[in-house]
mmCIF file of C-alpha atoms in Angstrom:
data_model
loop_
_atom_site.group_PDB
_atom_site.id
_atom_site.type_symbol
_atom_site.label_atom_id
_atom_site.label_comp_id
_atom_site.label_asym_id
_atom_site.label_seq_id
_atom_site.Cartn_x
_atom_site.Cartn_y
_atom_site.Cartn_z
ATOM 1 C CA UNK A 25 72.343 183.255 66.764
ATOM 2 C CA UNK A 26 74.582 186.121 66.209
ATOM 3 C CA UNK A 27 77.324 185.738 69.292
ATOM 4 C CA UNK A 28 78.524 182.400 67.390
ATOM 5 C CA UNK A 29 78.588 184.243 63.968
ATOM 6 C CA UNK A 30 80.767 186.727 65.761
ATOM 7 C CA UNK A 31 82.824 183.988 67.040
ATOM 8 C CA UNK A 32 83.379 182.874 63.833
ATOM 9 C CA UNK A 33 83.963 186.030 62.205
ATOM 10 C CA UNK A 34 87.009 187.100 65.168
ATOM 11 C CA UNK A 35 88.443 183.249 64.386
ATOM 12 C CA UNK A 36 88.583 183.779 60.654
ATOM 13 C CA UNK A 37 89.331 187.786 60.499
ATOM 14 C CA UNK A 38 92.014 188.237 63.795
ATOM 15 C CA UNK A 39 95.247 187.547 65.285
ATOM 16 C CA UNK A 40 94.446 187.958 69.171
ATOM 17 C CA UNK A 41 97.607 188.960 71.275
ATOM 18 C CA UNK A 42 97.177 187.058 74.317
ATOM 19 C CA UNK A 43 98.858 187.633 78.002
ATOM 20 C CA UNK A 44 100.937 184.408 77.174
ATOM 21 C CA UNK A 45 100.810 183.854 73.964
ATOM 22 C CA UNK A 46 99.298 184.484 70.012
ATOM 23 C CA UNK A 47 96.001 182.783 68.902
ATOM 24 C CA UNK A 48 94.676 182.374 65.916
ATOM 25 C CA UNK A 49 98.071 182.673 63.692
ATOM 26 C CA UNK A 50 96.720 180.236 61.045
ATOM 27 C CA UNK A 51 94.730 181.398 58.164
ATOM 28 C CA UNK A 52 91.649 178.765 58.502
ATOM 29 C CA UNK A 53 89.710 180.518 55.677
ATOM 30 C CA UNK A 54 89.587 177.311 53.304
ATOM 31 C CA UNK A 55 86.553 176.090 51.085
ATOM 32 C CA UNK A 56 85.247 173.748 53.201
ATOM 33 C CA UNK A 57 85.827 174.709 56.936
ATOM 34 C CA UNK A 58 83.260 177.045 57.746
ATOM 35 C CA UNK A 59 79.564 176.035 55.820
ATOM 36 C CA UNK A 60 78.381 178.936 55.712
ATOM 37 C CA UNK A 61 81.364 180.883 53.909
ATOM 38 C CA UNK A 62 82.313 179.807 50.638
ATOM 39 C CA UNK A 63 86.330 180.596 50.217
ATOM 40 C CA UNK A 64 87.103 179.165 47.329
ATOM 41 C CA UNK A 65 89.518 181.455 45.236
ATOM 42 C CA UNK A 66 87.981 184.396 43.375
ATOM 43 C CA UNK A 67 90.069 186.340 41.723
ATOM 44 C CA UNK A 68 87.294 188.814 40.808
ATOM 45 C CA UNK A 69 86.389 188.866 44.991
ATOM 46 C CA UNK A 70 90.041 189.550 45.654
ATOM 47 C CA UNK A 71 90.729 192.344 43.211
ATOM 48 C CA UNK A 72 87.681 194.292 45.063
ATOM 49 C CA UNK A 73 88.877 193.893 48.157
ATOM 50 C CA UNK A 74 92.667 194.199 47.579
ATOM 51 C CA UNK A 75 94.259 197.701 47.736
ATOM 52 C CA UNK A 76 97.435 199.349 48.694
ATOM 53 C CA UNK A 77 98.088 202.359 50.844
ATOM 54 C CA UNK A 78 101.007 204.139 50.802
ATOM 55 C CA UNK A 79 102.198 205.697 54.345
ATOM 56 C CA UNK A 80 105.771 207.144 53.651
ATOM 57 C CA UNK A 81 108.080 207.089 50.939
ATOM 58 C CA UNK A 82 111.070 208.619 50.025
ATOM 59 C CA UNK A 83 114.361 207.604 49.030
ATOM 60 C CA UNK A 84 115.775 205.018 51.326
ATOM 61 C CA UNK A 85 112.764 203.852 52.964
ATOM 62 C CA UNK A 86 108.809 203.103 52.363
ATOM 63 C CA UNK A 87 106.382 202.083 54.296
ATOM 64 C CA UNK A 88 102.915 200.981 53.008
ATOM 65 C CA UNK A 89 99.548 199.281 53.702
ATOM 66 C CA UNK A 90 98.099 196.073 51.692
ATOM 67 C CA UNK A 91 94.749 195.278 52.826
ATOM 68 C CA UNK A 92 92.960 192.007 51.590
ATOM 69 C CA UNK A 93 96.083 189.703 51.251
ATOM 70 C CA UNK A 94 96.542 186.252 52.891
ATOM 71 C CA UNK A 95 100.243 186.490 55.170
ATOM 72 C CA UNK A 96 101.292 183.741 52.982
ATOM 73 C CA UNK A 97 101.924 185.966 50.011
ATOM 74 C CA UNK A 98 103.301 188.968 51.500
ATOM 75 C CA UNK A 99 105.457 186.980 53.333
ATOM 76 C CA UNK A 100 106.661 185.616 50.081
ATOM 77 C CA UNK A 101 107.191 189.306 48.928
ATOM 78 C CA UNK A 102 109.132 189.683 51.883
ATOM 79 C CA UNK A 103 111.542 186.879 51.865
ATOM 80 C CA UNK A 104 111.704 187.941 47.873
ATOM 81 C CA UNK A 105 112.498 191.213 48.513
ATOM 82 C CA UNK A 106 115.471 190.201 50.989
ATOM 83 C CA UNK A 107 116.829 186.716 48.756
ATOM 84 C CA UNK A 108 116.072 186.903 45.362
ATOM 85 C CA UNK A 109 116.488 190.707 43.959
ATOM 86 C CA UNK A 110 119.428 191.058 42.247
ATOM 87 C CA UNK A 111 122.122 194.135 42.777
ATOM 88 C CA UNK A 112 125.367 194.604 41.514
ATOM 89 C CA UNK A 113 128.587 194.677 44.042
ATOM 90 C CA UNK A 114 131.955 193.800 44.510
ATOM 91 C CA UNK A 115 132.861 190.291 44.559
ATOM 92 C CA UNK A 116 136.516 189.810 43.086
ATOM 93 C CA UNK A 117 139.522 192.521 44.068
ATOM 94 C CA UNK A 118 142.557 192.602 42.874
ATOM 95 C CA UNK A 119 145.435 194.150 45.300
ATOM 96 C CA UNK A 120 148.264 195.206 44.045
ATOM 97 C CA UNK A 121 149.440 197.481 46.953
ATOM 98 C CA UNK A 122 148.153 197.197 50.178
ATOM 99 C CA UNK A 123 150.306 198.484 53.043
ATOM 100 C CA UNK A 124 147.610 200.064 55.397
ATOM 101 C CA UNK A 125 147.194 198.210 58.820
ATOM 102 C CA UNK A 126 144.026 197.180 57.151
ATOM 103 C CA UNK A 127 144.618 193.182 56.144
ATOM 104 C CA UNK A 128 143.387 192.265 52.575
ATOM 105 C CA UNK A 129 140.797 189.898 53.378
ATOM 106 C CA UNK A 130 139.220 192.199 56.169
ATOM 107 C CA UNK A 131 139.676 195.173 53.127
ATOM 108 C CA UNK A 132 138.130 192.704 50.413
ATOM 109 C CA UNK A 133 134.925 192.084 52.843
ATOM 110 C CA UNK A 134 134.548 195.298 53.557
ATOM 111 C CA UNK A 135 135.023 196.677 49.725
ATOM 112 C CA UNK A 136 132.278 193.722 49.014
ATOM 113 C CA UNK A 137 129.577 195.074 51.497
ATOM 114 C CA UNK A 138 129.854 198.442 49.554
ATOM 115 C CA UNK A 139 126.328 199.450 48.350
ATOM 116 C CA UNK A 140 127.163 200.217 44.361
ATOM 117 C CA UNK A 141 124.457 202.281 42.667
ATOM 118 C CA UNK A 142 123.952 200.697 39.523
ATOM 119 C CA UNK A 143 121.019 199.470 37.673
ATOM 120 C CA UNK A 144 120.917 195.765 37.540
ATOM 121 C CA UNK A 145 118.521 194.926 35.307
ATOM 122 C CA UNK A 146 121.617 196.949 32.406
ATOM 123 C CA UNK A 147 123.489 193.740 33.335
ATOM 124 C CA UNK A 148 123.626 190.169 32.821
ATOM 125 C CA UNK A 149 124.759 187.320 34.988
ATOM 126 C CA UNK A 150 128.335 186.646 34.596
ATOM 127 C CA UNK A 151 129.147 182.517 34.144
ATOM 128 C CA UNK A 152 131.074 180.470 36.309
ATOM 129 C CA UNK A 153 133.837 179.666 34.412
ATOM 130 C CA UNK A 154 134.661 183.778 32.708
ATOM 131 C CA UNK A 155 137.821 184.374 34.484
ATOM 132 C CA UNK A 156 137.980 187.998 32.759
ATOM 133 C CA UNK A 157 134.763 189.642 33.082
ATOM 134 C CA UNK A 158 133.316 191.685 30.020
ATOM 135 C CA UNK A 159 131.000 194.678 29.544
ATOM 136 C CA UNK A 160 128.321 192.970 29.944
ATOM 137 C CA UNK A 161 128.865 191.832 33.104
ATOM 138 C CA UNK A 162 131.121 193.739 35.140
ATOM 139 C CA UNK A 163 131.848 196.701 36.644
ATOM 140 C CA UNK A 164 135.414 197.479 37.074
ATOM 141 C CA UNK A 165 136.076 200.363 39.529
ATOM 142 C CA UNK A 166 140.101 201.443 41.068
ATOM 143 C CA UNK A 167 140.587 202.682 44.448
ATOM 144 C CA UNK A 168 144.413 204.242 44.442
ATOM 145 C CA UNK A 169 144.660 206.359 48.109
ATOM 146 C CA UNK A 170 147.992 207.295 48.745
ATOM 147 C CA UNK A 171 148.437 209.275 52.611
ATOM 148 C CA UNK A 172 151.290 212.146 52.498
ATOM 149 C CA UNK A 173 152.052 214.310 55.483
ATOM 150 C CA UNK A 174 150.381 217.827 54.804
ATOM 151 C CA UNK A 175 153.419 220.304 54.759
ATOM 152 C CA UNK A 176 151.403 223.194 55.233
ATOM 153 C CA UNK A 177 149.478 222.324 58.590
ATOM 154 C CA UNK A 178 150.753 224.594 61.738
ATOM 155 C CA UNK A 179 153.393 222.907 64.088
ATOM 156 C CA UNK A 180 150.932 222.218 66.990
ATOM 157 C CA UNK A 181 148.034 221.092 65.709
ATOM 158 C CA UNK A 182 146.586 217.111 66.649
ATOM 159 C CA UNK A 183 143.757 217.141 64.456
ATOM 160 C CA UNK A 184 144.449 214.342 61.594
ATOM 161 C CA UNK A 185 142.319 215.623 58.989
ATOM 162 C CA UNK A 186 144.912 219.060 59.027
ATOM 163 C CA UNK A 187 147.750 216.943 59.217
ATOM 164 C CA UNK A 188 147.766 214.666 56.874
ATOM 165 C CA UNK A 189 145.944 214.569 52.899
ATOM 166 C CA UNK A 190 143.682 211.714 51.888
ATOM 167 C CA UNK A 191 144.331 209.863 55.799
ATOM 168 C CA UNK A 192 140.155 208.742 55.624
ATOM 169 C CA UNK A 193 138.923 206.189 52.273
ATOM 170 C CA UNK A 194 135.515 206.684 51.745
ATOM 171 C CA UNK A 195 133.930 205.951 55.075
ATOM 172 C CA UNK A 196 133.691 209.130 57.122
ATOM 173 C CA UNK A 197 135.081 207.538 60.505
ATOM 174 C CA UNK A 198 137.536 205.188 59.779
ATOM 175 C CA UNK A 199 140.932 206.731 60.124
ATOM 176 C CA UNK A 200 142.958 203.940 59.018
ATOM 177 C CA UNK A 201 145.890 205.372 56.685
ATOM 178 C CA UNK A 202 149.022 207.046 58.008
ATOM 179 C CA UNK A 203 151.926 208.715 56.266
ATOM 180 C CA UNK A 204 153.792 206.340 53.861
ATOM 181 C CA UNK A 205 150.998 203.833 53.538
ATOM 182 C CA UNK A 206 149.092 203.277 50.518
ATOM 183 C CA UNK A 207 146.328 201.639 48.509
ATOM 184 C CA UNK A 208 146.330 199.956 45.397
ATOM 185 C CA UNK A 209 143.105 198.064 43.777
ATOM 186 C CA UNK A 210 140.912 196.994 41.120
ATOM 187 C CA UNK A 211 137.425 195.458 41.963
ATOM 188 C CA UNK A 212 135.509 193.327 39.771
ATOM 189 C CA UNK A 213 132.020 194.076 40.348
ATOM 190 C CA UNK A 214 129.150 191.565 39.039
ATOM 191 C CA UNK A 215 125.626 191.119 39.352
ATOM 192 C CA UNK A 216 124.112 188.473 42.258
ATOM 193 C CA UNK A 217 121.337 187.895 44.638
ATOM 194 C CA UNK A 218 120.942 187.731 48.004
ATOM 195 C CA UNK A 219 120.542 183.923 48.342
ATOM 196 C CA UNK A 220 124.171 183.699 47.327
ATOM 197 C CA UNK A 221 126.135 186.167 49.881
ATOM 198 C CA UNK A 222 124.073 188.614 52.049
ATOM 199 C CA UNK A 223 125.989 191.419 50.370
ATOM 200 C CA UNK A 224 123.840 191.403 47.293
ATOM 201 C CA UNK A 225 120.644 191.863 49.151
ATOM 202 C CA UNK A 226 118.842 194.900 47.591
ATOM 203 C CA UNK A 227 117.365 196.003 51.204
ATOM 204 C CA UNK A 228 118.708 197.175 54.716
ATOM 205 C CA UNK A 229 115.486 195.365 55.705
ATOM 206 C CA UNK A 230 112.037 194.320 54.381
ATOM 207 C CA UNK A 231 109.394 193.523 57.261
ATOM 208 C CA UNK A 232 105.554 193.458 57.392
ATOM 209 C CA UNK A 233 103.027 192.791 59.728
ATOM 210 C CA UNK A 234 99.304 192.612 60.654
ATOM 211 C CA UNK A 235 97.439 195.758 61.368
ATOM 212 C CA UNK A 236 97.168 196.167 64.536
ATOM 213 C CA UNK A 237 93.467 196.898 65.909
ATOM 214 C CA UNK A 238 93.056 198.042 69.449
ATOM 215 C CA UNK A 239 89.811 197.395 71.454
ATOM 216 C CA UNK A 240 89.430 199.063 74.842
ATOM 217 C CA UNK A 241 87.954 196.804 77.186
ATOM 218 C CA UNK A 242 86.617 199.265 79.322
ATOM 219 C CA UNK A 243 86.070 203.113 79.474
ATOM 220 C CA UNK A 244 89.272 205.357 79.810
ATOM 221 C CA UNK A 245 88.130 209.077 81.571
ATOM 222 C CA UNK A 246 89.857 212.156 82.554
ATOM 223 C CA UNK A 247 93.337 212.262 83.065
ATOM 224 C CA UNK A 248 94.424 208.278 82.408
ATOM 225 C CA UNK A 249 92.723 209.114 79.300
ATOM 226 C CA UNK A 250 95.083 211.831 78.085
ATOM 227 C CA UNK A 251 98.428 209.483 79.455
ATOM 228 C CA UNK A 252 96.907 206.785 77.248
ATOM 229 C CA UNK A 253 97.155 209.332 74.368
ATOM 230 C CA UNK A 254 100.601 210.186 75.047
ATOM 231 C CA UNK A 255 101.242 206.475 74.731
ATOM 232 C CA UNK A 256 100.743 205.735 71.263
ATOM 233 C CA UNK A 257 101.661 207.762 68.149
ATOM 234 C CA UNK A 258 100.062 210.324 67.368
ATOM 235 C CA UNK A 259 96.433 209.994 65.915
ATOM 236 C CA UNK A 260 96.057 206.707 67.137
ATOM 237 C CA UNK A 261 93.803 207.640 70.469
ATOM 238 C CA UNK A 262 91.255 210.466 69.769
ATOM 239 C CA UNK A 263 89.795 212.335 72.475
ATOM 240 C CA UNK A 264 86.629 213.584 72.820
ATOM 241 C CA UNK A 265 84.932 215.122 75.780
ATOM 242 C CA UNK A 266 81.538 214.182 76.982
ATOM 243 C CA UNK A 267 79.595 215.467 80.248
ATOM 244 C CA UNK A 268 82.703 217.624 80.581
ATOM 245 C CA UNK A 269 85.079 214.649 81.204
ATOM 246 C CA UNK A 270 87.576 213.553 78.707
ATOM 247 C CA UNK A 271 87.385 209.997 77.211
ATOM 248 C CA UNK A 272 89.107 208.124 75.120
ATOM 249 C CA UNK B 17 133.856 171.667 32.843
ATOM 250 C CA UNK B 18 132.550 168.484 31.719
ATOM 251 C CA UNK B 19 129.581 168.185 29.485
ATOM 252 C CA UNK B 20 126.280 169.779 30.094
ATOM 253 C CA UNK B 21 124.622 166.414 30.706
ATOM 254 C CA UNK B 22 125.293 166.545 34.248
ATOM 255 C CA UNK B 23 125.228 170.201 35.235
ATOM 256 C CA UNK B 24 121.121 170.130 34.196
ATOM 257 C CA UNK B 25 119.358 169.701 37.011
ATOM 258 C CA UNK B 26 115.510 168.873 36.942
ATOM 259 C CA UNK B 27 113.448 171.638 38.345
ATOM 260 C CA UNK B 28 110.217 169.134 39.012
ATOM 261 C CA UNK B 29 109.754 166.039 39.330
ATOM 262 C CA UNK B 30 106.524 163.702 40.599
ATOM 263 C CA UNK B 31 106.263 160.515 43.254
ATOM 264 C CA UNK B 32 103.207 158.523 43.055
ATOM 265 C CA UNK B 33 102.900 155.935 45.565
ATOM 266 C CA UNK B 34 101.911 152.485 43.938
ATOM 267 C CA UNK B 35 98.321 151.699 44.156
ATOM 268 C CA UNK B 36 96.877 154.774 43.996
ATOM 269 C CA UNK B 37 95.280 156.653 41.839
ATOM 270 C CA UNK B 38 96.311 159.727 39.776
ATOM 271 C CA UNK B 39 94.661 161.808 42.907
ATOM 272 C CA UNK B 40 97.691 161.628 45.361
ATOM 273 C CA UNK B 41 100.645 162.751 44.022
ATOM 274 C CA UNK B 42 104.056 164.771 45.710
ATOM 275 C CA UNK B 43 105.981 166.859 43.586
ATOM 276 C CA UNK B 44 109.457 167.298 44.403
ATOM 277 C CA UNK B 45 110.704 171.092 43.468
ATOM 278 C CA UNK B 46 114.163 172.227 43.239
ATOM 279 C CA UNK B 47 116.008 175.005 44.567
ATOM 280 C CA UNK B 48 112.631 176.054 45.854
ATOM 281 C CA UNK B 49 111.710 176.886 49.809
ATOM 282 C CA UNK B 50 109.410 178.426 51.644
ATOM 283 C CA UNK B 51 109.144 181.668 49.679
ATOM 284 C CA UNK B 52 107.039 179.120 47.000
ATOM 285 C CA UNK B 53 105.624 176.368 49.082
ATOM 286 C CA UNK B 54 103.692 178.398 51.421
ATOM 287 C CA UNK B 55 102.405 180.693 48.876
ATOM 288 C CA UNK B 56 101.414 177.970 46.942
ATOM 289 C CA UNK B 57 100.246 175.577 49.108
ATOM 290 C CA UNK B 58 98.092 178.839 50.195
ATOM 291 C CA UNK B 59 96.580 178.987 46.688
ATOM 292 C CA UNK B 60 95.998 175.402 46.219
ATOM 293 C CA UNK B 61 94.108 175.167 49.498
ATOM 294 C CA UNK B 62 91.457 177.495 48.005
ATOM 295 C CA UNK B 63 90.617 175.046 45.709
ATOM 296 C CA UNK B 64 87.587 173.067 46.307
ATOM 297 C CA UNK B 65 88.045 169.866 45.141
ATOM 298 C CA UNK B 66 91.692 169.887 47.058
ATOM 299 C CA UNK B 67 91.552 167.267 49.878
ATOM 300 C CA UNK B 68 95.149 167.655 51.569
ATOM 301 C CA UNK B 69 97.827 169.908 50.669
ATOM 302 C CA UNK B 70 100.810 170.563 52.311
ATOM 303 C CA UNK B 71 104.710 171.374 51.681
ATOM 304 C CA UNK B 72 107.776 170.444 53.724
ATOM 305 C CA UNK B 73 111.703 171.106 53.020
ATOM 306 C CA UNK B 74 113.152 167.601 53.166
ATOM 307 C CA UNK B 75 116.417 168.798 54.948
ATOM 308 C CA UNK B 76 117.718 172.420 55.930
ATOM 309 C CA UNK B 77 120.876 172.456 53.760
ATOM 310 C CA UNK B 78 119.399 171.177 50.372
ATOM 311 C CA UNK B 79 117.044 173.501 48.727
ATOM 312 C CA UNK B 80 114.149 171.106 47.647
ATOM 313 C CA UNK B 81 110.799 170.968 48.789
ATOM 314 C CA UNK B 82 108.369 167.977 48.699
ATOM 315 C CA UNK B 83 104.758 169.616 48.025
ATOM 316 C CA UNK B 84 101.552 166.882 48.057
ATOM 317 C CA UNK B 85 98.241 167.624 47.066
ATOM 318 C CA UNK B 86 95.255 164.969 47.605
ATOM 319 C CA UNK B 87 92.103 165.616 45.595
ATOM 320 C CA UNK B 88 88.901 164.417 46.235
ATOM 321 C CA UNK B 89 86.943 162.635 43.555
ATOM 322 C CA UNK B 90 90.171 161.237 41.494
ATOM 323 C CA UNK B 91 90.788 163.943 39.846
ATOM 324 C CA UNK B 92 94.193 164.279 38.751
ATOM 325 C CA UNK B 93 96.277 166.113 41.034
ATOM 326 C CA UNK B 94 98.340 168.003 38.155
ATOM 327 C CA UNK B 95 95.193 169.886 38.061
ATOM 328 C CA UNK B 96 94.634 171.753 41.458
ATOM 329 C CA UNK B 97 98.559 172.390 41.372
ATOM 330 C CA UNK B 98 98.653 173.563 37.711
ATOM 331 C CA UNK B 99 95.319 176.146 38.688
ATOM 332 C CA UNK B 100 97.135 176.991 41.711
ATOM 333 C CA UNK B 101 100.015 178.393 39.988
ATOM 334 C CA UNK B 102 98.246 179.565 37.540
ATOM 335 C CA UNK B 103 96.108 181.823 40.226
ATOM 336 C CA UNK B 104 99.292 182.874 41.990
ATOM 337 C CA UNK B 105 100.684 184.256 39.002
ATOM 338 C CA UNK B 106 97.848 186.068 38.847
ATOM 339 C CA UNK B 107 97.782 187.554 42.055
ATOM 340 C CA UNK B 108 101.127 188.617 41.721
ATOM 341 C CA UNK B 109 100.396 190.275 38.551
ATOM 342 C CA UNK B 110 97.663 191.698 39.825
ATOM 343 C CA UNK B 111 99.327 193.402 43.392
ATOM 344 C CA UNK B 112 102.234 195.040 40.780
ATOM 345 C CA UNK B 113 100.215 196.352 38.607
ATOM 346 C CA UNK B 114 98.136 197.593 41.776
ATOM 347 C CA UNK B 115 101.382 198.761 43.270
ATOM 348 C CA UNK B 116 102.825 200.804 40.708
ATOM 349 C CA UNK B 117 99.727 202.825 39.713
ATOM 350 C CA UNK B 118 99.775 203.806 43.620
ATOM 351 C CA UNK B 119 103.582 204.052 43.796
ATOM 352 C CA UNK B 120 102.607 206.684 40.577
ATOM 353 C CA UNK B 121 100.071 208.535 42.141
ATOM 354 C CA UNK B 122 101.918 208.929 45.230
ATOM 355 C CA UNK B 123 104.846 210.286 43.754
ATOM 356 C CA UNK B 124 102.658 212.570 41.075
ATOM 357 C CA UNK B 125 100.950 213.942 44.150
ATOM 358 C CA UNK B 126 104.376 214.702 45.791
ATOM 359 C CA UNK B 127 105.561 216.584 42.891
ATOM 360 C CA UNK B 128 102.097 218.793 42.647
ATOM 361 C CA UNK B 129 103.033 219.440 46.523
ATOM 362 C CA UNK B 130 106.444 221.013 46.143
#
């Protein structure tokens, strides 16, 4: 009975995107559900079927395929990446002088969100009742910026970069220091995890999706084939020429 | 801070209903959420001795989950629980090893091409 077997395979292996909803979302491959299949957990079978293919990797982002693993475990990895991998971030900000137009608490919040390039494995967590901080758990940073007028600028220039020295602090498009204003801040960075506060999350975003499989229900020929190919990323659709007409 | 006894919370508790055998147990896991719950549920369900396995979050503002296992044939429920945890550890270790190997291979290939 080939047809019902194919149907069962489809239920077991494929999530179907219908017009009004998504079908076969839950994994049903547990022992006892299907009489012809042995679904007991088998580490060797898993190891044989599992592979990872890295599609693209650079300093800031990475994309890879995991084949042969269930969505439950892949989702657990994604959740752990977002919430439980520790990083260092600014936690306590001691403001000694702030005469800029940014309020203290807004400034402190923004400083907390700045990513700190320090390896969290070299640090320990800080105890809850430790006020001062020791070398093993804290990085101390200082920010001391004062904005003054630039005496060498020409009379008519209106470009702030020329008129004032030090008028932009750290981030490229924030022009919020004007002459006479200064900032004098000491910051403590500690190790934390994303569950505690989102600033400790090491990834901008981590997401996964199921590998798509596209089945064309009708043959597509000619000019429509060219248009279909342009809709997708290069490499997804291949055209071949049969009897002078281009097919997908 | 006051004495350390109050600040230590149990990680795992077992709750068993009256009159049932050891095969039906609800484990209460503290400080856990879907991350462990769903993946552990998947691993325990793959065990053919398990008749029922499910987890639920008691209330979204408390981070604890109720994890229930019911076994066929009176097998004590801690067995599939322990096996599920071990299997999950094995899977994660294997995924980590494969991932490290592939990343190393990829960066070696990139370095060779430059």
